[in-house]
Every structure is written in C-alpha cells, then in structure tokens.
mmCIF file with all atom_site columns, C-alpha atoms in Angstrom:
data_model
loop_
_atom_site.group_PDB
_atom_site.id
_atom_site.type_symbol
_atom_site.label_atom_id
_atom_site.label_alt_id
_atom_site.label_comp_id
_atom_site.label_asym_id
_atom_site.label_entity_id
_atom_site.label_seq_id
_atom_site.pdbx_PDB_ins_code
_atom_site.Cartn_x
_atom_site.Cartn_y
_atom_site.Cartn_z
_atom_site.occupancy
_atom_site.B_iso_or_equiv
_atom_site.pdbx_formal_charge
_atom_site.auth_seq_id
_atom_site.auth_comp_id
_atom_site.auth_asym_id
_atom_site.auth_atom_id
_atom_site.pdbx_PDB_model_num
ATOM 1   C CA . ASP I 1 1   ? 59.375 13.444  -50.115 1.00 68.00 ? 1   ASP I CA 1
ATOM 2   C CA . PRO I 1 2   ? 56.472 12.205  -52.500 1.00 74.00 ? 2   PRO I CA 1
ATOM 3   C CA . GLU I 1 3   ? 54.571 15.187  -52.318 1.00 76.00 ? 3   GLU I CA 1
ATOM 4   C CA . ALA I 1 4   ? 57.628 16.932  -53.609 1.00 73.00 ? 4   ALA I CA 1
ATOM 5   C CA . TYR I 1 5   ? 58.425 14.817  -55.907 1.00 73.00 ? 5   TYR I CA 1
ATOM 6   C CA . SER I 1 6   ? 54.327 14.431  -57.548 1.00 80.00 ? 6   SER I CA 1
ATOM 7   C CA . ASP I 1 7   ? 55.272 18.651  -57.897 1.00 83.00 ? 7   ASP I CA 1
ATOM 8   C CA . ILE I 1 8   ? 58.083 17.585  -59.990 1.00 82.00 ? 8   ILE I CA 1
ATOM 9   C CA . ILE I 1 9   ? 56.549 14.923  -62.333 1.00 83.00 ? 9   ILE I CA 1
ATOM 10  C CA . LYS I 1 10  ? 53.240 18.010  -62.680 1.00 87.00 ? 10  LYS I CA 1
ATOM 11  C CA . ALA I 1 11  ? 55.588 20.460  -63.512 1.00 88.00 ? 11  ALA I CA 1
ATOM 12  C CA . LEU I 1 12  ? 57.611 18.403  -66.193 1.00 87.00 ? 12  LEU I CA 1
ATOM 13  C CA . GLU I 1 13  ? 54.455 17.537  -67.550 1.00 89.00 ? 13  GLU I CA 1
ATOM 14  C CA . PHE I 1 14  ? 53.423 21.135  -67.774 1.00 92.00 ? 14  PHE I CA 1
ATOM 15  C CA . ALA I 1 15  ? 57.046 21.621  -69.711 1.00 91.00 ? 15  ALA I CA 1
ATOM 16  C CA . VAL I 1 16  ? 55.942 18.577  -72.309 1.00 89.00 ? 16  VAL I CA 1
ATOM 17  C CA . SER I 1 17  ? 52.470 20.056  -72.848 1.00 91.00 ? 17  SER I CA 1
ATOM 18  C CA . THR I 1 18  ? 53.332 22.410  -75.990 1.00 91.00 ? 18  THR I CA 1
ATOM 19  C CA . PRO I 1 19  ? 55.866 21.669  -78.731 1.00 91.00 ? 19  PRO I CA 1
ATOM 20  C CA . THR I 1 20  ? 57.340 24.944  -77.444 1.00 93.00 ? 20  THR I CA 1
ATOM 21  C CA . ARG I 1 21  ? 58.111 24.658  -73.669 1.00 94.00 ? 21  ARG I CA 1
ATOM 22  C CA . PHE I 1 22  ? 59.213 21.104  -74.591 1.00 91.00 ? 22  PHE I CA 1
ATOM 23  C CA . GLU I 1 23  ? 61.793 22.761  -77.559 1.00 91.00 ? 23  GLU I CA 1
ATOM 24  C CA . VAL I 1 24  ? 62.547 25.068  -74.696 1.00 94.00 ? 24  VAL I CA 1
ATOM 25  C CA . LEU I 1 25  ? 63.170 22.784  -72.000 1.00 92.00 ? 25  LEU I CA 1
ATOM 26  C CA . LEU I 1 26  ? 65.257 20.667  -74.443 1.00 89.00 ? 26  LEU I CA 1
ATOM 27  C CA . TYR I 1 27  ? 67.303 23.349  -75.476 1.00 91.00 ? 27  TYR I CA 1
ATOM 28  C CA . ALA I 1 28  ? 67.734 24.526  -71.693 1.00 91.00 ? 28  ALA I CA 1
ATOM 29  C CA . SER I 1 29  ? 68.341 21.134  -70.716 1.00 87.00 ? 29  SER I CA 1
ATOM 30  C CA . GLU I 1 30  ? 71.234 20.474  -73.148 1.00 84.00 ? 30  GLU I CA 1
ATOM 31  C CA . ILE I 1 31  ? 72.805 23.324  -73.981 1.00 85.00 ? 31  ILE I CA 1
ATOM 32  C CA . LYS I 1 32  ? 75.673 24.822  -71.831 1.00 82.00 ? 32  LYS I CA 1
ATOM 33  C CA . SER I 1 33  ? 75.343 28.258  -70.486 1.00 87.00 ? 33  SER I CA 1
ATOM 34  C CA . VAL I 1 34  ? 71.645 28.974  -71.514 1.00 92.00 ? 34  VAL I CA 1
ATOM 35  C CA . THR I 1 35  ? 70.749 32.405  -70.618 1.00 95.00 ? 35  THR I CA 1
ATOM 36  C CA . MET I 1 36  ? 67.135 34.224  -71.420 1.00 96.00 ? 36  MET I CA 1
ATOM 37  C CA . ALA I 1 37  ? 68.845 36.023  -74.293 1.00 96.00 ? 37  ALA I CA 1
ATOM 38  C CA . LEU I 1 38  ? 69.970 32.940  -75.650 1.00 94.00 ? 38  LEU I CA 1
ATOM 39  C CA . ILE I 1 39  ? 66.461 31.960  -75.670 1.00 96.00 ? 39  ILE I CA 1
ATOM 40  C CA . GLY I 1 40  ? 65.226 34.817  -76.951 1.00 96.00 ? 40  GLY I CA 1
ATOM 41  C CA . GLU I 1 41  ? 67.548 34.665  -80.270 1.00 94.00 ? 41  GLU I CA 1
ATOM 42  C CA . GLU I 1 42  ? 66.612 30.731  -80.612 1.00 93.00 ? 42  GLU I CA 1
ATOM 43  C CA . PHE I 1 43  ? 62.879 30.973  -80.083 1.00 94.00 ? 43  PHE I CA 1
ATOM 44  C CA . GLY I 1 44  ? 61.838 34.302  -80.422 1.00 95.00 ? 44  GLY I CA 1
ATOM 45  C CA . LYS I 1 45  ? 59.159 35.576  -78.190 1.00 96.00 ? 45  LYS I CA 1
ATOM 46  C CA . ARG I 1 46  ? 57.162 32.378  -78.190 1.00 96.00 ? 46  ARG I CA 1
ATOM 47  C CA . GLY I 1 47  ? 60.473 31.285  -76.500 1.00 95.00 ? 47  GLY I CA 1
ATOM 48  C CA . LEU I 1 48  ? 60.531 33.494  -74.443 1.00 97.00 ? 48  LEU I CA 1
ATOM 49  C CA . LEU I 1 49  ? 56.771 33.491  -73.090 1.00 97.00 ? 49  LEU I CA 1
ATOM 50  C CA . ALA I 1 50  ? 57.475 29.755  -73.110 1.00 97.00 ? 50  ALA I CA 1
ATOM 51  C CA . ALA I 1 51  ? 60.987 30.131  -70.666 1.00 97.00 ? 51  ALA I CA 1
ATOM 52  C CA . GLU I 1 52  ? 58.885 32.590  -68.261 1.00 97.00 ? 52  GLU I CA 1
ATOM 53  C CA . GLU I 1 53  ? 56.025 29.728  -67.900 1.00 97.00 ? 53  GLU I CA 1
ATOM 54  C CA . LEU I 1 54  ? 58.744 27.007  -67.092 1.00 96.00 ? 54  LEU I CA 1
ATOM 55  C CA . LEU I 1 55  ? 60.631 29.259  -64.374 1.00 96.00 ? 55  LEU I CA 1
ATOM 56  C CA . ALA I 1 56  ? 57.120 29.957  -63.056 1.00 96.00 ? 56  ALA I CA 1
ATOM 57  C CA . LYS I 1 57  ? 56.776 26.256  -62.483 1.00 93.00 ? 57  LYS I CA 1
ATOM 58  C CA . LYS I 1 58  ? 59.866 25.979  -61.503 1.00 92.00 ? 58  LYS I CA 1
ATOM 59  C CA . VAL I 1 59  ? 60.775 23.575  -63.970 1.00 91.00 ? 59  VAL I CA 1
ATOM 60  C CA . LEU I 1 60  ? 63.922 25.816  -65.057 1.00 95.00 ? 60  LEU I CA 1
ATOM 61  C CA . THR I 1 61  ? 65.988 27.864  -62.656 1.00 93.00 ? 61  THR I CA 1
ATOM 62  C CA . LEU I 1 62  ? 67.259 31.351  -63.294 1.00 94.00 ? 62  LEU I CA 1
ATOM 63  C CA . GLY I 1 63  ? 70.760 31.543  -61.449 1.00 92.00 ? 63  GLY I CA 1
ATOM 64  C CA . GLU I 1 64  ? 72.588 34.616  -60.115 1.00 91.00 ? 64  GLU I CA 1
ATOM 65  C CA . SER I 1 65  ? 74.465 35.037  -63.061 1.00 93.00 ? 65  SER I CA 1
ATOM 66  C CA . GLY I 1 66  ? 71.316 34.734  -65.545 1.00 93.00 ? 66  GLY I CA 1
ATOM 67  C CA . GLN I 1 67  ? 72.518 31.091  -66.167 1.00 94.00 ? 67  GLN I CA 1
ATOM 68  C CA . ILE I 1 68  ? 69.573 28.496  -66.612 1.00 94.00 ? 68  ILE I CA 1
ATOM 69  C CA . THR I 1 69  ? 69.510 25.443  -65.340 1.00 89.00 ? 69  THR I CA 1
ATOM 70  C CA . SER I 1 70  ? 66.867 22.781  -65.667 1.00 88.00 ? 70  SER I CA 1
ATOM 71  C CA . LEU I 1 71  ? 65.042 19.454  -63.495 1.00 79.00 ? 71  LEU I CA 1
ATOM 72  C CA . TYR I 1 72  ? 64.678 17.535  -66.824 1.00 74.00 ? 72  TYR I CA 1
ATOM 73  C CA . SER I 1 73  ? 68.656 17.021  -67.018 1.00 59.00 ? 73  SER I CA 1
ATOM 74  C CA . GLN I 1 74  ? 68.391 15.580  -63.641 1.00 55.00 ? 74  GLN I CA 1
ATOM 75  C CA . ASP I 1 75  ? 67.574 12.037  -63.322 1.00 58.00 ? 75  ASP I CA 1
ATOM 76  C CA . HIS I 1 76  ? 63.793 11.145  -62.254 1.00 58.00 ? 76  HIS I CA 1
ATOM 77  C CA . TRP I 1 77  ? 61.941 7.823   -62.473 1.00 66.00 ? 77  TRP I CA 1
ATOM 78  C CA . CYS I 1 78  ? 58.557 9.101   -64.436 1.00 71.00 ? 78  CYS I CA 1
ATOM 79  C CA . PRO I 1 79  ? 55.036 7.784   -64.835 1.00 75.00 ? 79  PRO I CA 1
ATOM 80  C CA . GLU I 1 80  ? 53.774 6.047   -68.035 1.00 77.00 ? 80  GLU I CA 1
ATOM 81  C CA . SER I 1 81  ? 51.822 8.681   -69.197 1.00 79.00 ? 81  SER I CA 1
ATOM 82  C CA . PHE I 1 82  ? 54.650 11.617  -68.758 1.00 78.00 ? 82  PHE I CA 1
ATOM 83  C CA . CYS I 1 83  ? 57.084 9.399   -70.628 1.00 80.00 ? 83  CYS I CA 1
ATOM 84  C CA . ARG I 1 84  ? 54.639 8.717   -73.582 1.00 82.00 ? 84  ARG I CA 1
ATOM 85  C CA . SER I 1 85  ? 53.894 12.814  -73.685 1.00 83.00 ? 85  SER I CA 1
ATOM 86  C CA . VAL I 1 86  ? 57.970 13.184  -74.189 1.00 83.00 ? 86  VAL I CA 1
ATOM 87  C CA . ALA I 1 87  ? 58.204 10.135  -76.668 1.00 84.00 ? 87  ALA I CA 1
ATOM 88  C CA . THR I 1 88  ? 54.840 11.872  -78.593 1.00 85.00 ? 88  THR I CA 1
ATOM 89  C CA . GLN I 1 89  ? 56.609 15.415  -78.708 1.00 85.00 ? 89  GLN I CA 1
ATOM 90  C CA . SER I 1 90  ? 59.912 14.330  -79.664 1.00 84.00 ? 90  SER I CA 1
ATOM 91  C CA . LEU I 1 91  ? 58.600 12.176  -82.603 1.00 85.00 ? 91  LEU I CA 1
ATOM 92  C CA . ALA I 1 92  ? 56.389 15.686  -83.382 1.00 83.00 ? 92  ALA I CA 1
ATOM 93  C CA . MET I 1 93  ? 59.910 17.510  -83.561 1.00 83.00 ? 93  MET I CA 1
ATOM 94  C CA . LEU I 1 94  ? 62.121 14.853  -85.192 1.00 83.00 ? 94  LEU I CA 1
ATOM 95  C CA . ARG I 1 95  ? 63.009 16.787  -88.447 1.00 84.00 ? 95  ARG I CA 1
ATOM 96  C CA . LEU I 1 96  ? 63.027 13.119  -91.373 1.00 83.00 ? 96  LEU I CA 1
ATOM 97  C CA . ASP I 1 97  ? 64.362 15.269  -93.891 1.00 86.00 ? 97  ASP I CA 1
ATOM 98  C CA . HIS I 1 98  ? 67.756 16.021  -92.289 1.00 85.00 ? 98  HIS I CA 1
ATOM 99  C CA . PRO I 1 99  ? 70.193 13.859  -93.489 1.00 86.00 ? 99  PRO I CA 1
ATOM 100 C CA . GLY I 1 100 ? 70.860 11.098  -90.920 1.00 84.00 ? 100 GLY I CA 1
ATOM 101 C CA . SER I 1 101 ? 67.669 11.076  -89.766 1.00 84.00 ? 101 SER I CA 1
ATOM 102 C CA . PHE I 1 102 ? 65.538 8.163   -89.528 1.00 82.00 ? 102 PHE I CA 1
ATOM 103 C CA . ILE I 1 103 ? 62.777 5.780   -87.620 1.00 81.00 ? 103 ILE I CA 1
ATOM 104 C CA . ARG I 1 104 ? 63.388 2.039   -86.560 1.00 79.00 ? 104 ARG I CA 1
ATOM 105 C CA . ASN I 1 105 ? 59.631 0.908   -85.563 1.00 77.00 ? 105 ASN I CA 1
ATOM 106 C CA . HIS I 1 106 ? 59.454 -2.945  -85.618 1.00 77.00 ? 106 HIS I CA 1
ATOM 107 C CA . SER I 1 107 ? 57.169 -5.715  -84.930 1.00 79.00 ? 107 SER I CA 1
ATOM 108 C CA . LEU I 1 108 ? 57.963 -9.216  -85.002 1.00 82.00 ? 108 LEU I CA 1
ATOM 109 C CA . ALA I 1 109 ? 57.133 -12.099 -83.198 1.00 86.00 ? 109 ALA I CA 1
ATOM 110 C CA . LEU I 1 110 ? 59.731 -13.630 -80.973 1.00 87.00 ? 110 LEU I CA 1
ATOM 111 C CA . ASN I 1 111 ? 60.017 -16.722 -78.391 1.00 90.00 ? 111 ASN I CA 1
ATOM 112 C CA . ARG I 1 112 ? 61.413 -16.308 -75.375 1.00 88.00 ? 112 ARG I CA 1
ATOM 113 C CA . GLU I 1 113 ? 65.094 -16.642 -75.932 1.00 93.00 ? 113 GLU I CA 1
ATOM 114 C CA . GLY I 1 114 ? 64.803 -14.252 -79.150 1.00 91.00 ? 114 GLY I CA 1
ATOM 115 C CA . LEU I 1 115 ? 62.885 -11.835 -76.445 1.00 88.00 ? 115 LEU I CA 1
ATOM 116 C CA . VAL I 1 116 ? 66.004 -12.273 -74.032 1.00 90.00 ? 116 VAL I CA 1
ATOM 117 C CA . GLU I 1 117 ? 68.505 -11.518 -76.827 1.00 93.00 ? 117 GLU I CA 1
ATOM 118 C CA . TYR I 1 118 ? 66.692 -8.380  -78.304 1.00 90.00 ? 118 TYR I CA 1
ATOM 119 C CA . TYR I 1 119 ? 66.403 -6.843  -74.506 1.00 89.00 ? 119 TYR I CA 1
ATOM 120 C CA . LYS I 1 120 ? 70.052 -7.512  -74.519 1.00 93.00 ? 120 LYS I CA 1
ATOM 121 C CA . ALA I 1 121 ? 70.735 -5.767  -77.679 1.00 92.00 ? 121 ALA I CA 1
ATOM 122 C CA . CYS I 1 122 ? 68.563 -2.802  -77.142 1.00 89.00 ? 122 CYS I CA 1
ATOM 123 C CA . ARG I 1 123 ? 70.327 -2.228  -73.438 1.00 89.00 ? 123 ARG I CA 1
ATOM 124 C CA . ALA I 1 124 ? 73.845 -2.131  -75.139 1.00 93.00 ? 124 ALA I CA 1
ATOM 125 C CA . SER I 1 125 ? 72.450 0.275   -77.679 1.00 91.00 ? 125 SER I CA 1
ATOM 126 C CA . ALA I 1 126 ? 71.092 2.442   -75.005 1.00 87.00 ? 126 ALA I CA 1
ATOM 127 C CA . GLU I 1 127 ? 74.424 1.835   -73.297 1.00 90.00 ? 127 GLU I CA 1
ATOM 128 C CA . ASN I 1 128 ? 76.308 2.428   -76.367 1.00 93.00 ? 128 ASN I CA 1
ATOM 129 C CA . LEU I 1 129 ? 74.687 6.343   -76.859 1.00 90.00 ? 129 LEU I CA 1
ATOM 130 C CA . ALA I 1 130 ? 75.276 6.973   -72.842 1.00 87.00 ? 130 ALA I CA 1
ATOM 131 C CA . ALA I 1 131 ? 79.017 6.884   -73.683 1.00 93.00 ? 131 ALA I CA 1
ATOM 132 C CA . ILE I 1 132 ? 78.588 9.178   -76.236 1.00 93.00 ? 132 ILE I CA 1
ATOM 133 C CA . GLU I 1 133 ? 76.139 11.462  -74.061 1.00 86.00 ? 133 GLU I CA 1
ATOM 134 C CA . LYS I 1 134 ? 78.601 11.935  -71.586 1.00 87.00 ? 134 LYS I CA 1
ATOM 135 C CA . ASN I 1 135 ? 81.647 12.244  -73.503 1.00 93.00 ? 135 ASN I CA 1
ATOM 136 C CA . PRO I 1 136 ? 82.788 16.157  -72.814 1.00 92.00 ? 136 PRO I CA 1
ATOM 137 C CA . GLN I 1 137 ? 84.371 15.501  -76.525 1.00 95.00 ? 137 GLN I CA 1
ATOM 138 C CA . PHE I 1 138 ? 80.771 15.572  -78.247 1.00 93.00 ? 138 PHE I CA 1
ATOM 139 C CA . THR I 1 139 ? 79.035 18.123  -76.329 1.00 88.00 ? 139 THR I CA 1
ATOM 140 C CA . GLY I 1 140 ? 78.006 20.975  -78.590 1.00 87.00 ? 140 GLY I CA 1
ATOM 141 C CA . ASP I 1 141 ? 75.053 22.855  -79.562 1.00 83.00 ? 141 ASP I CA 1
ATOM 142 C CA . LYS I 1 142 ? 72.600 21.024  -81.881 1.00 84.00 ? 142 LYS I CA 1
ATOM 143 C CA . ILE I 1 143 ? 69.737 19.302  -80.125 1.00 83.00 ? 143 ILE I CA 1
ATOM 144 C CA . VAL I 1 144 ? 68.951 15.642  -81.019 1.00 84.00 ? 144 VAL I CA 1
ATOM 145 C CA . VAL I 1 145 ? 66.480 13.279  -79.952 1.00 82.00 ? 145 VAL I CA 1
ATOM 146 C CA . SER I 1 146 ? 66.191 9.861   -79.617 1.00 82.00 ? 146 SER I CA 1
ATOM 147 C CA . GLY I 1 147 ? 64.652 6.541   -78.129 1.00 80.00 ? 147 GLY I CA 1
ATOM 148 C CA . ILE I 1 148 ? 65.100 3.463   -77.627 1.00 79.00 ? 148 ILE I CA 1
ATOM 149 C CA . PHE I 1 149 ? 61.372 1.721   -76.560 1.00 77.00 ? 149 PHE I CA 1
ATOM 150 C CA . MET I 1 150 ? 60.401 -2.062  -76.312 1.00 74.00 ? 150 MET I CA 1
ATOM 151 C CA . GLY I 1 151 ? 58.197 -4.334  -75.027 1.00 73.00 ? 151 GLY I CA 1
ATOM 152 C CA . PRO I 1 152 ? 55.916 -7.372  -74.978 1.00 70.00 ? 152 PRO I CA 1
ATOM 153 C CA . VAL I 1 153 ? 52.394 -6.555  -76.373 1.00 69.00 ? 153 VAL I CA 1
ATOM 154 C CA . SER I 1 154 ? 49.546 -8.425  -75.173 1.00 63.00 ? 154 SER I CA 1
ATOM 155 C CA . SER I 1 155 ? 46.002 -8.069  -76.099 1.00 58.00 ? 155 SER I CA 1
ATOM 156 C CA . ALA I 1 156 ? 45.162 -8.909  -72.262 1.00 58.00 ? 156 ALA I CA 1
ATOM 157 C CA . SER I 1 157 ? 46.961 -5.256  -71.185 1.00 54.00 ? 157 SER I CA 1
ATOM 158 C CA . ARG I 1 158 ? 44.971 -3.489  -72.997 1.00 52.00 ? 158 ARG I CA 1
ATOM 159 C CA . GLU I 1 159 ? 41.756 -2.656  -70.804 1.00 56.00 ? 159 GLU I CA 1
ATOM 160 C CA . GLY I 1 160 ? 38.945 -0.704  -71.815 1.00 55.00 ? 160 GLY I CA 1
ATOM 161 C CA . ASP I 1 161 ? 39.355 -1.633  -75.481 1.00 53.00 ? 161 ASP I CA 1
ATOM 162 C CA . GLN I 1 162 ? 36.110 -2.391  -77.394 1.00 53.00 ? 162 GLN I CA 1
ATOM 163 C CA . GLU I 1 163 ? 36.200 -5.484  -79.673 1.00 49.00 ? 163 GLU I CA 1
#
C-alpha cells in the first residue's frame, strides 16, 4: 500500500530529525526487551519525551508486557533523503575518542575494472558485517553505528550546482 509506506517513511524521517529521537530509536531498535523505564534510565526526561513522540508517530510500539518494538529494525526501502539523514545523525553521534573507533573516507580514481572490484569488496564487507549482526552470540547492550557507502561521482549528476 503506497499510502501506508509513505506514512512509514514520514514517521522514520521524523525519528531521525533530532539526535535524541535518533538515539532513542536506535536503543529501542537494537536492545532486547526495552521498556520506558530503561529508556528513562539511559536518557532521562529528554529520552522519555522522545520515546513518547516516537510512540505517537507509531515509530515505536508499546506492547502489553511493556516491551517496546520499533519500525526501524524492520527492512524497508528508504528514499535517499532518509538515508542521508541517518548518515548525518550517525556521524554526529559517533564517538571518535573511543578506542577502536575510526572513519575511513576515501576518494579515488578507478577504471571500470577497478570500480567493479571496489563494489565487490564493499559488498563482501557488508556481508561479513551482516553475519556478525545476525549471530546471537554477539548480541549485547552496546549500540554501534557504522555504514558503507560508495558510488561514482559525476559533476553532471549535481543539478543546481552553481559554477
């Protein structure tokens, strides 16, 4: 249903529109058995307010047992604007002063064969990360943000840029 899908995307875009909402969304999406009490302990009043807003927008759902579930932990195709918002919020909350944290950001010139190999390497990396994410042995209470993005850059693709 296109209208229902549009409502989901609008709700998710609302959820990533502020750092606190996004942090609460990630917490409720990734930590098992999250409740309002746990959100209050982790984020205080600002987190509880954000959780209430996310519940009102139906991004979060409060079950009868008091456990919270999230739309974000489900797979959805998302528009580019939403992906960019998630990337921006993720980078803003990333603690680079924490041991092991890093950003690898490169731009380079590749021929077609090199581009194909680069795509393959990024895909393989994403598959390796997915295997860790799905392994119950590694489930815990530490939220980590990461991302892989890549693609060719073309000046012709930047409409509206002024020279």
